[in-house]
Structure formats: C-alpha cells, structure tokens
XYZ file of C-alpha atoms in Angstrom:
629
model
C 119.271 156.948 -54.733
C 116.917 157.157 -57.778
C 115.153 155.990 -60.555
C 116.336 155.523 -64.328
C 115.302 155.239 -67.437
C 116.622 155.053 -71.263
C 115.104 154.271 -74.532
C 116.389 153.766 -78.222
C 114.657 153.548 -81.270
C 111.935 156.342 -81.393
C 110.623 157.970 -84.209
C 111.374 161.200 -83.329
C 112.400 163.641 -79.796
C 108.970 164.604 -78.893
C 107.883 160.550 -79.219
C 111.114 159.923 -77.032
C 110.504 162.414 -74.563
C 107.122 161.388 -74.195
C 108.140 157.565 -73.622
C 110.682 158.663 -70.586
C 108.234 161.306 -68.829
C 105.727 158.177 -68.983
C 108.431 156.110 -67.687
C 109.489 158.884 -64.792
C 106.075 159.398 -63.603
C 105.757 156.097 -63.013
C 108.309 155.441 -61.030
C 108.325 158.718 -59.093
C 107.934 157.737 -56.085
C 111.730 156.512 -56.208
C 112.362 159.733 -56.516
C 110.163 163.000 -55.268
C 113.057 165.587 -55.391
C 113.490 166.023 -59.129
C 112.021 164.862 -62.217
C 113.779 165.270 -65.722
C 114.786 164.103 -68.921
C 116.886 164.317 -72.036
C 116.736 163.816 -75.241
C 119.183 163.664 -78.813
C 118.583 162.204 -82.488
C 119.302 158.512 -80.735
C 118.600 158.364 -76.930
C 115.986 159.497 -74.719
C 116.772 159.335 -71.015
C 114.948 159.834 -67.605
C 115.834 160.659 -64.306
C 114.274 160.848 -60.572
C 116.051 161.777 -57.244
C 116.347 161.345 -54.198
C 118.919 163.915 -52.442
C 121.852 162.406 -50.568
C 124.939 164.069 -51.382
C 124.934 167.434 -52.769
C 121.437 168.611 -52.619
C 121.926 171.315 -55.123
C 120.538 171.868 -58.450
C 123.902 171.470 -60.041
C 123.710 167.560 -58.617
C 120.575 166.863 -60.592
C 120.228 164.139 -63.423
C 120.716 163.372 -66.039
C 124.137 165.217 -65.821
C 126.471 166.258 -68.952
C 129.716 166.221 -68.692
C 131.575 169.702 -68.731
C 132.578 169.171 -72.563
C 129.324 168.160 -73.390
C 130.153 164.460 -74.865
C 128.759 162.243 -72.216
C 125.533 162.279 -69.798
C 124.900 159.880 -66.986
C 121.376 158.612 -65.293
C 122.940 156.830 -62.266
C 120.918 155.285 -59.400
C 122.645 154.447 -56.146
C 126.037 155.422 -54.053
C 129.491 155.631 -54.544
C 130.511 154.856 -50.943
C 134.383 155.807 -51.579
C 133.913 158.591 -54.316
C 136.115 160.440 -52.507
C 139.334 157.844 -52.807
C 138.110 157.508 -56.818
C 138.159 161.394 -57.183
C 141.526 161.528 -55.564
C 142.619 158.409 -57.923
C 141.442 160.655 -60.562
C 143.524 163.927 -60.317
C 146.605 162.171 -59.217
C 146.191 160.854 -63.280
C 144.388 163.620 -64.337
C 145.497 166.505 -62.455
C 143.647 169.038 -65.104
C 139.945 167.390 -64.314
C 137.978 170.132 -62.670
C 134.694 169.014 -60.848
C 131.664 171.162 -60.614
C 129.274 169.458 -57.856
C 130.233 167.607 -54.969
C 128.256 164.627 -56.013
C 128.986 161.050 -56.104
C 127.185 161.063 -59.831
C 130.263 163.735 -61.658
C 133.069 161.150 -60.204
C 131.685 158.406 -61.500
C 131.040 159.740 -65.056
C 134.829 161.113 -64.912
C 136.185 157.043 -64.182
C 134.072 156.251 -67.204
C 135.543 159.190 -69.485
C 138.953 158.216 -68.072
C 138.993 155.146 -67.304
C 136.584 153.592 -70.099
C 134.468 150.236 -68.757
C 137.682 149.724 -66.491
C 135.890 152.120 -64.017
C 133.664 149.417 -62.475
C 136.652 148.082 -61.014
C 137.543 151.326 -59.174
C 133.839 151.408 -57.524
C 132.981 150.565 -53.911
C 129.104 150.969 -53.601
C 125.557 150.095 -54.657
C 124.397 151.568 -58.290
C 122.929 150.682 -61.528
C 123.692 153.532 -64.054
C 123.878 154.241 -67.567
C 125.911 157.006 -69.481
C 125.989 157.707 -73.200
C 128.854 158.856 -75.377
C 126.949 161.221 -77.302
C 129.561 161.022 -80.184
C 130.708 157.374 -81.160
C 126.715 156.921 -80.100
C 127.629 154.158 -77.341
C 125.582 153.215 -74.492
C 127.268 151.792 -71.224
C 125.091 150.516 -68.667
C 126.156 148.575 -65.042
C 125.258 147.062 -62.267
C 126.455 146.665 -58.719
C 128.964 143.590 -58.070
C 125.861 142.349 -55.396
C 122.555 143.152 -57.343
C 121.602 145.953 -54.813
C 120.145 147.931 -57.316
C 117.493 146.629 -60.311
C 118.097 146.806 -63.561
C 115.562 145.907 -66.651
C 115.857 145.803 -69.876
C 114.430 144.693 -73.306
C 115.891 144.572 -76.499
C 113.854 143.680 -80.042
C 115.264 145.269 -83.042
C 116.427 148.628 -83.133
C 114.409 149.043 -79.948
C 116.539 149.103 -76.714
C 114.458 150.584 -73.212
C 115.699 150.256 -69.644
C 114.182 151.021 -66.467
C 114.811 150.426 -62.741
C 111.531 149.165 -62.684
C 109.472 146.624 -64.470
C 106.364 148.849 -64.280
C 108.299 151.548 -65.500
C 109.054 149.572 -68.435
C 105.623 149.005 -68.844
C 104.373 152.252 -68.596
C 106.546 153.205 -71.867
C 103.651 151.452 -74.174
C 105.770 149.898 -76.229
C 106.156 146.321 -74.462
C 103.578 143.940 -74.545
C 102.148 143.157 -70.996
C 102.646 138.996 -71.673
C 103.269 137.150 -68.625
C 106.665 134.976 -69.459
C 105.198 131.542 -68.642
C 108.296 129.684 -69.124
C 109.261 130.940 -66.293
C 106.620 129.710 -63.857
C 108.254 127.018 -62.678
C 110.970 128.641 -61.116
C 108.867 131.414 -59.448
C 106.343 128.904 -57.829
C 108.952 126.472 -56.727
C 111.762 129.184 -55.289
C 109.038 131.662 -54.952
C 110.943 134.462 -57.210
C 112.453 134.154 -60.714
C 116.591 134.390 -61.158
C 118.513 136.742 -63.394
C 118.470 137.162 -65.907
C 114.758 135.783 -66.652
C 111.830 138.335 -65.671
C 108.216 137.228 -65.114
C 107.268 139.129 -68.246
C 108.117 137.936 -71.418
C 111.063 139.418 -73.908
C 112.114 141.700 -70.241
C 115.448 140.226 -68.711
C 117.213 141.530 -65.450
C 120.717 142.812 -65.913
C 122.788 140.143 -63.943
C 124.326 141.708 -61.174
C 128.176 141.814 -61.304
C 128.044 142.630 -65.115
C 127.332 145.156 -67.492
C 126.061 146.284 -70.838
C 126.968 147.859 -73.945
C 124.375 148.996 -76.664
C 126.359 150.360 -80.351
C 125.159 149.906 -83.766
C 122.319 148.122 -82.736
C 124.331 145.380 -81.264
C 123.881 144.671 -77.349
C 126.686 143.077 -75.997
C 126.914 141.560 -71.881
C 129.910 141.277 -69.925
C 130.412 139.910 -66.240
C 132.912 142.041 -64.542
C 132.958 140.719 -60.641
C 131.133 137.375 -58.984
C 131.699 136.109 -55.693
C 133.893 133.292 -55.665
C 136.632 131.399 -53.655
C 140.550 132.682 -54.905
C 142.591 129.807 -54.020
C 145.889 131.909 -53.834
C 144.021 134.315 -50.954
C 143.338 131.080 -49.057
C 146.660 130.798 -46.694
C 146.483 134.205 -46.546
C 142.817 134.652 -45.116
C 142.912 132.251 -42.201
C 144.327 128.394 -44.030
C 145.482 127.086 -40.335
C 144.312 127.908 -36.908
C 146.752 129.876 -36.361
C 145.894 132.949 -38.324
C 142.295 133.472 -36.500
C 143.792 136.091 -34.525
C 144.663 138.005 -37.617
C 141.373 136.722 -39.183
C 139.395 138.378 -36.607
C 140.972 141.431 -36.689
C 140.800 142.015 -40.170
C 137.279 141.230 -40.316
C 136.716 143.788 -37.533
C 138.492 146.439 -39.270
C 137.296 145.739 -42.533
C 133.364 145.981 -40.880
C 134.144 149.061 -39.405
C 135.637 150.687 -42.621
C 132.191 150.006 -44.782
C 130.241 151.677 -42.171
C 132.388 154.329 -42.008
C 131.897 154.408 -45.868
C 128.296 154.255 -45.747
C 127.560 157.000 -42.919
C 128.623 159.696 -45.389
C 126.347 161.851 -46.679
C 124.529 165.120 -46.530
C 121.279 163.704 -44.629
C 120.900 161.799 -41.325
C 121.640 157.874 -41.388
C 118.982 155.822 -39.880
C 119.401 152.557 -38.884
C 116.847 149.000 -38.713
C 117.045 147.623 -35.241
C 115.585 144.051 -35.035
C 117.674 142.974 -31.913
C 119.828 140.406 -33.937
C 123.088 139.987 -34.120
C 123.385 141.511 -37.812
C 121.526 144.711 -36.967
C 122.904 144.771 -33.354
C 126.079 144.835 -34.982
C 125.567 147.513 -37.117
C 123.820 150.351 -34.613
C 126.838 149.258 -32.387
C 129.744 150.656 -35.095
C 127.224 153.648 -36.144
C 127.330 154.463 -32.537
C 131.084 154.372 -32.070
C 131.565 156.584 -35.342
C 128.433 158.948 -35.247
C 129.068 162.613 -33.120
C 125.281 162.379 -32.302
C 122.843 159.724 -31.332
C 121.734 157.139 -34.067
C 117.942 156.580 -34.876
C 116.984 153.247 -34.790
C 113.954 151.964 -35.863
C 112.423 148.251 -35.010
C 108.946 146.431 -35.464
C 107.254 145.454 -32.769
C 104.104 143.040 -32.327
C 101.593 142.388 -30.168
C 101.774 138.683 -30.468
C 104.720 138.165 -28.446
C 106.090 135.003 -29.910
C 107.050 137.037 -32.833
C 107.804 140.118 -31.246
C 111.874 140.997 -30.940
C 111.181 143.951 -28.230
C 113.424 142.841 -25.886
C 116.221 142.934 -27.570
C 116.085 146.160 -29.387
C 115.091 147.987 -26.423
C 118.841 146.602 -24.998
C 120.261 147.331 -27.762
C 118.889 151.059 -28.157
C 119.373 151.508 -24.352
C 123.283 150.522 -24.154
C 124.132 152.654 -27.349
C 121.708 155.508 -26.738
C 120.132 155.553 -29.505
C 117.132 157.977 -30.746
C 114.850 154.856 -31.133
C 111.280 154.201 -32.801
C 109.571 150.869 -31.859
C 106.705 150.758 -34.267
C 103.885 148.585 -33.448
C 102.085 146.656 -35.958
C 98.765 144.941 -35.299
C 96.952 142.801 -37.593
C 94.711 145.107 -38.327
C 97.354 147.873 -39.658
C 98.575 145.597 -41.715
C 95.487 144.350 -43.349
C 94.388 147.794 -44.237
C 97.816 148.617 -45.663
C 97.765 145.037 -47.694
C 96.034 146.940 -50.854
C 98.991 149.532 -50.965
C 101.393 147.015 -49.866
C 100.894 144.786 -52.784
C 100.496 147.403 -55.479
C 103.997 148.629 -54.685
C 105.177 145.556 -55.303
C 107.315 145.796 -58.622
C 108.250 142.532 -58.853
C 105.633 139.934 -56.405
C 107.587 137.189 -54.334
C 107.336 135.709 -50.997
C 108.416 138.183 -48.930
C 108.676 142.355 -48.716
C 105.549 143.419 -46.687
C 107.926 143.357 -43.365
C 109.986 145.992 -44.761
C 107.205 147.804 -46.372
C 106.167 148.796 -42.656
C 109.539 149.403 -41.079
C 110.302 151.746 -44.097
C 107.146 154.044 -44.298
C 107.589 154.642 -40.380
C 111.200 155.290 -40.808
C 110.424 157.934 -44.052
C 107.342 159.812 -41.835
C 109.877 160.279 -39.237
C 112.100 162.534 -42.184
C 114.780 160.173 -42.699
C 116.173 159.688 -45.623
C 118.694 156.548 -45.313
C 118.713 153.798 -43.234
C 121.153 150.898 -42.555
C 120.042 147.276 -42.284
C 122.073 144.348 -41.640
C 121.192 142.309 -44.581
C 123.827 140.241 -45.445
C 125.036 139.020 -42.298
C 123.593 135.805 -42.688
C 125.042 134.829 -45.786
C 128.533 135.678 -45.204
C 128.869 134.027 -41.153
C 126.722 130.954 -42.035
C 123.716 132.563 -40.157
C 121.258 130.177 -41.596
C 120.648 126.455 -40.860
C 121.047 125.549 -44.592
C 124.854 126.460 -44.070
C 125.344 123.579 -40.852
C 123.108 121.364 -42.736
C 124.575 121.286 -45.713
C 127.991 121.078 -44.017
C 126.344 118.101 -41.996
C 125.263 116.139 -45.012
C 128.474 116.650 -46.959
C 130.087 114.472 -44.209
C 128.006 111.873 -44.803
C 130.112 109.456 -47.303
C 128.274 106.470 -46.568
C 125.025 108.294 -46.904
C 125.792 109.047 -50.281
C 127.213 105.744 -50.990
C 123.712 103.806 -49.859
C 121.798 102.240 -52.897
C 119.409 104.800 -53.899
C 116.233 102.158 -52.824
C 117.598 101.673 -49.162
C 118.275 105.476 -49.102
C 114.511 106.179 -50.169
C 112.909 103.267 -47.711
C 115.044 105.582 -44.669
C 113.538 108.767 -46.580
C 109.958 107.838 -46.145
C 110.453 106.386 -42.521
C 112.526 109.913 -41.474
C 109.466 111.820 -43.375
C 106.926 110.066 -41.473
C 108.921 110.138 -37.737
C 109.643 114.443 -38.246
C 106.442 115.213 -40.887
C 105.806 118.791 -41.847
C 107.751 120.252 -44.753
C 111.206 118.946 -42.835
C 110.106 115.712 -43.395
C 109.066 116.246 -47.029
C 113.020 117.429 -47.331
C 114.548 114.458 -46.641
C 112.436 112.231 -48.336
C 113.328 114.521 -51.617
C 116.748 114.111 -50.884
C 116.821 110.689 -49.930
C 115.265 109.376 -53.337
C 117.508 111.178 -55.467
C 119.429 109.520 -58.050
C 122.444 110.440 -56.971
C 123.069 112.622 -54.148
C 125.356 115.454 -54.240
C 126.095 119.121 -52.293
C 124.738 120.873 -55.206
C 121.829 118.987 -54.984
C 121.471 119.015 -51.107
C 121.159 122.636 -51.964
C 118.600 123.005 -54.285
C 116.436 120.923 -52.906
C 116.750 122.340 -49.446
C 115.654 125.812 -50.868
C 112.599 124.695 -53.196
C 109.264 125.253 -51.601
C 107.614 121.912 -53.542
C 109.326 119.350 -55.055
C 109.313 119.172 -58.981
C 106.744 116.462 -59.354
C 103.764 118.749 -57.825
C 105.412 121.400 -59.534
C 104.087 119.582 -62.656
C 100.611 118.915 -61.277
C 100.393 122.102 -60.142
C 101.318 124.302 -63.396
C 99.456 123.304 -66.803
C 102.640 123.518 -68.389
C 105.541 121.588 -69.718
C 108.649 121.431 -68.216
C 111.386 123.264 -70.011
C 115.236 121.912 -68.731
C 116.960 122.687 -65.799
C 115.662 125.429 -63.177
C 118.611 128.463 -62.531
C 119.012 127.809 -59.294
C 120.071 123.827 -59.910
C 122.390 125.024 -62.890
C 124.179 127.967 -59.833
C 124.788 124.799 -57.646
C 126.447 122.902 -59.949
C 128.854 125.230 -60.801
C 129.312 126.563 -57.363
C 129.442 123.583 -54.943
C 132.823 122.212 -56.974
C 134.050 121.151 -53.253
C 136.961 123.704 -52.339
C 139.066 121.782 -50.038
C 137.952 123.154 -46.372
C 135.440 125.986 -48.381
C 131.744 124.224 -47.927
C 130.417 126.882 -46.225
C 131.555 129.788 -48.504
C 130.248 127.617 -51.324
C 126.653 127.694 -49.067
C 127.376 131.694 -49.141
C 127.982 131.937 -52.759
C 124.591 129.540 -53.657
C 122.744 132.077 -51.140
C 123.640 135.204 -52.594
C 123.512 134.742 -56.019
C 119.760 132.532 -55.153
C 118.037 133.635 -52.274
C 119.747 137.003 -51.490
C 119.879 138.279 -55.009
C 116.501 137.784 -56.107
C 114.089 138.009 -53.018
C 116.096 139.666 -50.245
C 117.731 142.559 -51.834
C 115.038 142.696 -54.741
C 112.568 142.916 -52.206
C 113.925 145.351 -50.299
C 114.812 147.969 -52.921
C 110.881 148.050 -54.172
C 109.838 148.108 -50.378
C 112.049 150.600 -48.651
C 111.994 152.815 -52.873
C 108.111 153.006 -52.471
C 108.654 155.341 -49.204
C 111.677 157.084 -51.638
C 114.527 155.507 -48.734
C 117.353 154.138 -49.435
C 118.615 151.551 -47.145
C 122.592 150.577 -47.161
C 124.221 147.446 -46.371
C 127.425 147.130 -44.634
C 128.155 143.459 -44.893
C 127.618 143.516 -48.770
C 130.949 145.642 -49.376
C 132.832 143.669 -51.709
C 135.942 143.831 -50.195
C 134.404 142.149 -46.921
C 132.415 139.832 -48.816
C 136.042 139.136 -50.867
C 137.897 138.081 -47.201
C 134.967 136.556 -46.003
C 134.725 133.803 -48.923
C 138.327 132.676 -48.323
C 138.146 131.720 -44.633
C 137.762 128.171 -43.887
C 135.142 125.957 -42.603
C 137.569 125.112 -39.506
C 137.814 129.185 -38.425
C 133.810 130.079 -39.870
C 132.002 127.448 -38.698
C 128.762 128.233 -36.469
C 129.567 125.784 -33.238
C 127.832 129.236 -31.803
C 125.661 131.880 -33.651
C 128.153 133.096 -36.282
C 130.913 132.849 -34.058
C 133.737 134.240 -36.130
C 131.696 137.498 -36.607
C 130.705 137.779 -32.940
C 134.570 137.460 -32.149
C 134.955 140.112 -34.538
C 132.973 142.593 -32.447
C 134.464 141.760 -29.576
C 132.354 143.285 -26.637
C 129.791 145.322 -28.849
C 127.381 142.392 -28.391
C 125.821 141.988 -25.178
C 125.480 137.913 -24.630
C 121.627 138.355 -24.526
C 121.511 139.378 -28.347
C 124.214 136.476 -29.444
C 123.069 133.835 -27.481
C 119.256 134.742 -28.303
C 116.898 132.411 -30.395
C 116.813 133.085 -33.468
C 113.810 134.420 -35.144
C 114.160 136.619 -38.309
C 112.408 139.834 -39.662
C 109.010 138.048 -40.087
C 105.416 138.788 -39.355
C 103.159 136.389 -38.196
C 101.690 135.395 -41.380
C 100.566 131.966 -40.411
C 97.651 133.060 -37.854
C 97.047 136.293 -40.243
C 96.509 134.428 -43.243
C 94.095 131.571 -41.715
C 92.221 134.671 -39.848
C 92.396 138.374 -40.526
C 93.284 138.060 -44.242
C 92.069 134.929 -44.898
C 89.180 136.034 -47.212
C 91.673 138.552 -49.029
C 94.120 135.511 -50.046
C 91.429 133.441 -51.008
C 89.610 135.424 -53.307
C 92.540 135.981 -55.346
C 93.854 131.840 -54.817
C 90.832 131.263 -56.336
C 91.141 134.065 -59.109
C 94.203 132.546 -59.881
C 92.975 129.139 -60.290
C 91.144 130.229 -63.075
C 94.121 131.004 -65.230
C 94.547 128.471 -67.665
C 98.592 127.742 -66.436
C 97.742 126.657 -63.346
C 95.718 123.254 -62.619
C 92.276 124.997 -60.280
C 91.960 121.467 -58.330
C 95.310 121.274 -57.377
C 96.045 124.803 -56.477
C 92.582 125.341 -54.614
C 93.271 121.654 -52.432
C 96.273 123.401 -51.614
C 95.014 126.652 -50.275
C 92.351 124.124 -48.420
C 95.319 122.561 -46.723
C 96.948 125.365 -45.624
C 93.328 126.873 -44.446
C 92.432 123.654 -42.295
C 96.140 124.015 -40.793
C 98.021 121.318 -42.505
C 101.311 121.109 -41.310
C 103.123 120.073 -44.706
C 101.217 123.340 -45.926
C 103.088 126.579 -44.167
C 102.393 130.196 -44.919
C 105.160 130.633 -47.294
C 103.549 127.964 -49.929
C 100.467 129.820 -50.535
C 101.639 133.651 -49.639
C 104.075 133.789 -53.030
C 100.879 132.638 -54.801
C 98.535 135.576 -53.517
C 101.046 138.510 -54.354
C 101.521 136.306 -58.479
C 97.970 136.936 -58.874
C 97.819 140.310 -57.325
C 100.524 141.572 -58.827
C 99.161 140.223 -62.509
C 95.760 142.013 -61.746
C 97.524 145.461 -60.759
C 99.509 145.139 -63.962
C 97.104 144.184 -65.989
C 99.470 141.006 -67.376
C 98.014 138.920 -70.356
C-alpha cells in the first residue's frame, strides 16, 4: 500500500524531479516507510510505502526490472501473486526474481504478458510502469475502484497521482473548481468517474486502464461487473441448485480471506457487530494460528452505539479486541484534522477516520472491513424496494396525473424525505427501474437542484446515464442489477473513495473480502428467487452456516454511522454554519436558498436530515484547505 506519482512533459530532470518530490511529500503520509523517485529524458516518477510484504530495501519503489527496460510505481496488493509467479515460470521457466514482493511479479506479467496481465490479477492496485525503450506508459486500475487514480492530460503534459492534492502540489495545474460538475456532487453528494471536482483532472475509471505513447493517451475498459447469461443455470437458475449455491459461496468467501491474510505484518480487523464484519472476524478466526485484533467504535449515546454486538462477537472468537469510545467532544476537536485529510470532500469518511487512527496507534498495519457485503446480498433497502416497485405493472401503467395526485397524498401521510421520494417518483413521466433508482439515491430532487446552484444545467447526471444501461431487466436478475447500480454509484465513489483517504491518512491499508472479483463474478449470476432478503441477506447467512450467532443476523440494522444529527444541531453546530454561510457567498450557489436550508435543518425539519447539509460543509471546507478558485 502506497502512494504514486508520474509526470511527462518537463523541461528538463532536475524540473522533473522537483515536480515528483513536491508530489511525494505531499502525499507522504500514504506512505512513511520510504520516499523516492526517478527520473529519464521523458518520465519523472514518485513513490511512497507502506511495508507489507517484503520489508526489505530490495522491495522499495520505484523498482527496475533486472534488464533495466521497465520500472513500476504500484500502489496496492496482489492477493494471489503467488499463483501469478507460479503461472509465470511454468511459461517462463528462465525468469529469476530478486525480492519476494508482490510489486517484481506484477511487473514480470506486464513484461510477459503485455496489457493481458490485468487479467491474471486478483487484488486491489492502481500502478503504472514505463517501457523505458519504445517510451510507453501503462497505467491500471483495480476491476472495483479500490484504489484512486488521477490524472490530467493537456498537451505534451501528462501527470498522475493517487491523490488530487498531490496533483496539486506539482504547480503545474490550475486550482479551478470544475463547476460543471456541481450538480452531481450536491445532488449524490460525490462526483462519478471519470469527472473530478477540479477542472481538466479526471479519475481513471475503475476496471480500465491507460496508455500514454507519442503524446497520444489512449483508455481501455478491461473488467465491469455485469450479469453473463451463459453462467446463469450454472450459478443457481432453479431452486434446486441452492445447495450448491451456498456452498460455493462459502468456499469462495473463505478463499479471499485466505488471500488477503497474507502478508509480512499482523492483519487487523473492523468489528461493528454486523453481519458483514461479523462474518469476516469469524473466517480470520478459523484461518489465523493466533488471536485476531478487532477493533469497533463505540458511543456513548446508546441508540447509535453497536457494543453489544461486537463484544459477542469478540468474546465467541477470542479475539484481541479494542472498543474505542468516541464522544462528541473527541470528535469535534479532531473535525479540523478530519476534514483537511479529506482528499476528495463527500458525505461521509469521518467514521472511518476514527476507527483507523486507533487501529494505526495500536501498530497495525492492515485491517479488514466488510465493505461490500451490502451490495452483493441485497443488504440495503434500495435492493427490496426496488424489487417491490418493479412488480408494480399497474403502477407504472397509471396516467402520470392520477399517479402524481397518489404521490402528493403518500408524501403528505409518511412526510420526511420518504415522502419527498415517492412524490418524485410518482410524477415522473414515465416510470421505469432505472429511474426508481436514481431517484431513490439523489439527496434533492433536480428542480431545487436548480434553485439551489446558480448554474445551468448541462444534460444528463452519470448516475441516471449507469441506470439506464444497467437496469436492462435480466429475466429473474433485479437485484444484481440493484448491485451493479450500487457499486459502480454509491460504492465506487463515496464508500471505497472514502475509505482509502480515511484509513491512507493513518498510512493503513484496509482489505475487502467481499470485493474479490471472482465472488463478486458468482454473486451477480444468482437469481432473485435464491438472493432475495425475506431475512437479512439470507443467502450469505446460509453461507456461513453457524459462524453467525442469531443475535448479530437477526439484529436491527444500523450501519457504521455517528450521530451526526444531534452533533450537528449542537456540538458542531457553529463549525458547520460558519462555513454554510461561507459557502453561500460563492457566486455558484444561490445564498437564500442554501442558508433557508441550513435554517431547516437547524430548527429540526424533518424533510431536512443531516446528510443534506453535512456534504455541503466538507465542499466548502475542502475548497478553503485547497485553496480552489
């Protein structure tokens, strides 16, 4: 786990070497162990570690290849390097490896193997090697978007970073807020790949990769999740095959953790008490020699407080556990540093900001987390909803003024933002899965959108476009079209976004088991009538058989959330509203609008939650700390 950098199109070495040392030492807290760089006539290219496998000099970046034509700045794990090293010398039994590290194998599948090598990895990266001859830069991303990747491109001028503030920090791209894309960060509370909230920067699209020759740049997509209609019969078609569904699923969980427990520093895991995370410390447990560390959150307000559960958890698998206790004082005073390691700002982060700093000052260095979970075993109530409305043919068959007079009276008998839902969905055109989706996932609908942004709107928001071409209604596959739309929305560009800049500003990495493609691959091809939720992700919780103690599945469901509500009308109310009203004075946003807003929420309106203002604190924040025109 690291941090990289590249840049093309300097005057000379010294002016390149410069650029990437600016770019390292901004981003060093990704990586404390080492710092370097290299340079030739074309590329300049930065590197900073953090130690996993081989700890060794000879394991530091960026690493040449033993003939001297390549060198690789790779960020991440190779979870089955060992299998692709084997693959290797059975084809190449004359390769001769000098370190032990992940980072060698994989630049050996490139030299072999060519782009073809992404194919052959099972893991989380984003890395870039050079072919110092033919002058050819190859840069890729994980099939899941686990690790960041940012890039701009104007003229001969090429830089990437794994940071945004790293690019920054090079000098060379203007600090210009990309207002066009406004809209979609105040209405899904992030911004989608490939668009950036700075202008000219785009995010390499996970599942694809990058080539940069002759001044030509060049984007393929290599992997995306999707639904393979010939795997259907064979991943669980009938009822009859649940047996073998389950079992697969089992073994296939069991395999990635096995994967992801190797390396050459203790594995950690996050302990919340769910299912997901449950699941996980479970498996460590059964495959670990020695006693896990887990690590959990705990609150004093006890409505938001998961305890319990972890404490039964850690108990039955005998765990070395950590509850950390956050009050609301803690986490005011840490706000400040919270916010200005914030990379990218969004609506959530903060709760894994705490877990991971008490989880580094304990010495770990890796930690599992059961991200994930959700979005492949329809964890969510989007997933029954949506399944729920898709049933609905007369619904959608209602004359659109009947269906918006039933809106209005549903919106007025639930109120709050549920309410506010179905109204949206009710007065729609024409109503649709796709658009069941996107609508369920926006925070305002598009019309105070417009009032609340001084800008004009500019075509069709990303995470519309996604649902259309995802919900295409797969015979018996609604709910792995739900998983698709949440990982390449939701997942992709808050969750695991989130979590790299939170968990990388405390230099730990944190692995996911249920993001292994292969699982993910099965997962997407069982139907609705086997994966359905009648209880809390059923098919997974068969799966584990009697890991779960029936407390933990049949438990109420409550996420890895603080309670922001109370915090932000009380402790940190004054914080968020100086910078609301900062932000109010920025000529895209309407003041009135966004500061009756903020009033709302402050005076406890219920079609005003925490979640519609907090995404709006960490944008102006997050401009300030960047200094963003």
């Amino acid at each position: 786990m690291c941090g990289i950098n590249g840049y093309i199109g300097f005057k000379d070495k010294a002016q390149g070497r410069s650029v990437v040392q600016q770019m390292n030492s901004c981003m060093a807290h990704r990586g404390p162990d080492n710092n370097s760089t290299w340079v030739d006539e074309t590329l300049a290219l930065g590197h900073v570690r953090l130690s996993i496998l081989d700890l060794s000099e000879a394991a530091h970046q960026p690493f040449v290849s033993a003939d001297g034509n390549y060198i690789i700045a790779f960020n991440g794990e190779i979870y089955n390097f060992s299998q692709v090293k084997q693959t290797l010398l059975a084809k190449f039994p004359h390769l001769v490896f000098r370190t032990s590290s992940d980072t060698e194998i994989l630049l050996q599948a490139y030299i072999q193997l060519g782009e073809a090598c992404v194919d052959e990895l099972n893991g989380m990266f984003a890395f870039a090697i050079w072919d110092i001859q033919k002058k050819k830069l190859f840069i890729a991303r994980d099939r899941v978007g686990e690790k960041p990747l940012y890039y701009y491109s104007e003229g001969d001028t090429f830089i990437f970073a794994s940071e945004i503030r790293s690019l920054l920090a090079s000098g060379i791209i203007p600090r210009k807020l990309n207002v066009d894309a406004l809209p979609d960060y105040v209405q899904y509370q992030t911004v989608h790949a490939p668009y950036t909230l700075i202008k000219d920067v785009f995010m390499l699209t996970p599942g694809n990769y990058i080539t940069v020759e002759d001044g030509f740049v060049f984007t393929k997509n290599y992997w995306s999740p999707r639904i393979n209609v010939e795997q259907k019969k064979e991943n669980g078609e009938g009822k009859n095959d649940s047996a073998k569904v389950i079992s697969d699923i089992k073994t296939l969980f069991e395999d990635s953790i096995r994967l992801r427990m190797v390396a050459d520093v203790e594995v950690g895991a996050f302990l919340s008490g769910g299912i997901d995370s449950s699941a996980v410390v479970a498996q460590m447990a059964k495959l670990s020699p020695k006693s896990v560390s887990t690590f959990s959150i705990i609150f004093g307000e006890k409505d938001f407080s998961e305890e319990e559960f972890s404490n039964q958890i850690a108990k039955k698998y005998n765990t070395n556990h950590h509850p950390i206790r956050i009050s609301a004082d803690d986490f005011l005073h840490e706000i400040p540093a919270i916010l200005k390691s914030v990379d990218f700002p969004g609506g959530d982060g903060p709760n894994t900001y705490a877990v991971a700093q008490a989880t580094r000052k304990t010495g770990i260095k890796v930690a599992m987390t059961g991200l994930g979970g959700d979005e492949l075993f329809a964890g969510y109530p989007i997933f029954t909803q949506t399944h729920s409305f898709h049933n609905k043919k007369l619904l959608k068959n209602t004359p659109r003024f009947i269906r918006k007079l039933a809106g209005n009276a549903i919106g007025a008998v639930k109120g709050g933002t549920t309410g506010q839902k179905y109204k949206r969905i009710l007065s729609q055109n024409k109503i649709t899965d796709a658009g069941f989706y996107s609508l369920s996932r926006q925070l305002f609908d598009k019309d105070f959108v417009k009032e609340l942004l001084q800008l004009k709107a500019k075509g069709t928001l990303p995470v519309e476009e996604m649902a259309r071409v995802i919900f295409t209604g797969h015979k018996n596959h609604l709910l792995s079209e739900v998983s698709i739309a949440e990982m390449r929305t939701y997942m992709q560009n808050v969750l695991l976004r989130d979590t790299d800049q939170m968990t990388m500003a405390h230099a730990l990495e944190v692995r996911a088991p249920f993001l292994d493609h292969r699982l993910i691959e099965y997962t997407l091809n069982i139907n609705d009538e086997l994966k359905y939720p009648h209880t809390p992700k059923q098919l997974f919780v068969k799966a584990m058989g009697n890991l779960l103690p029936s407390e933990v599945v049949n438990r109420k469901k409550m996420g890895f959330t603080f309670p922001w509500a109370h915090w932000l009308r009380n402790e940190m109310k004054a914080y968020c509203e100086q910078r609301i009203k900062s932000l109010a004075q920025r000529n895209y946003f309407n003041g009135a609008e966004l500061l009756g807003l903020w009033e709302r929420f402050a005076k406890n309106d219920k079609n005003v939650p925490w979640s519609r203002v907090w995404h709006l604190v960490t944008l102006e924040e997050w401009i300030n700390n960047n200094k963003i025109e």
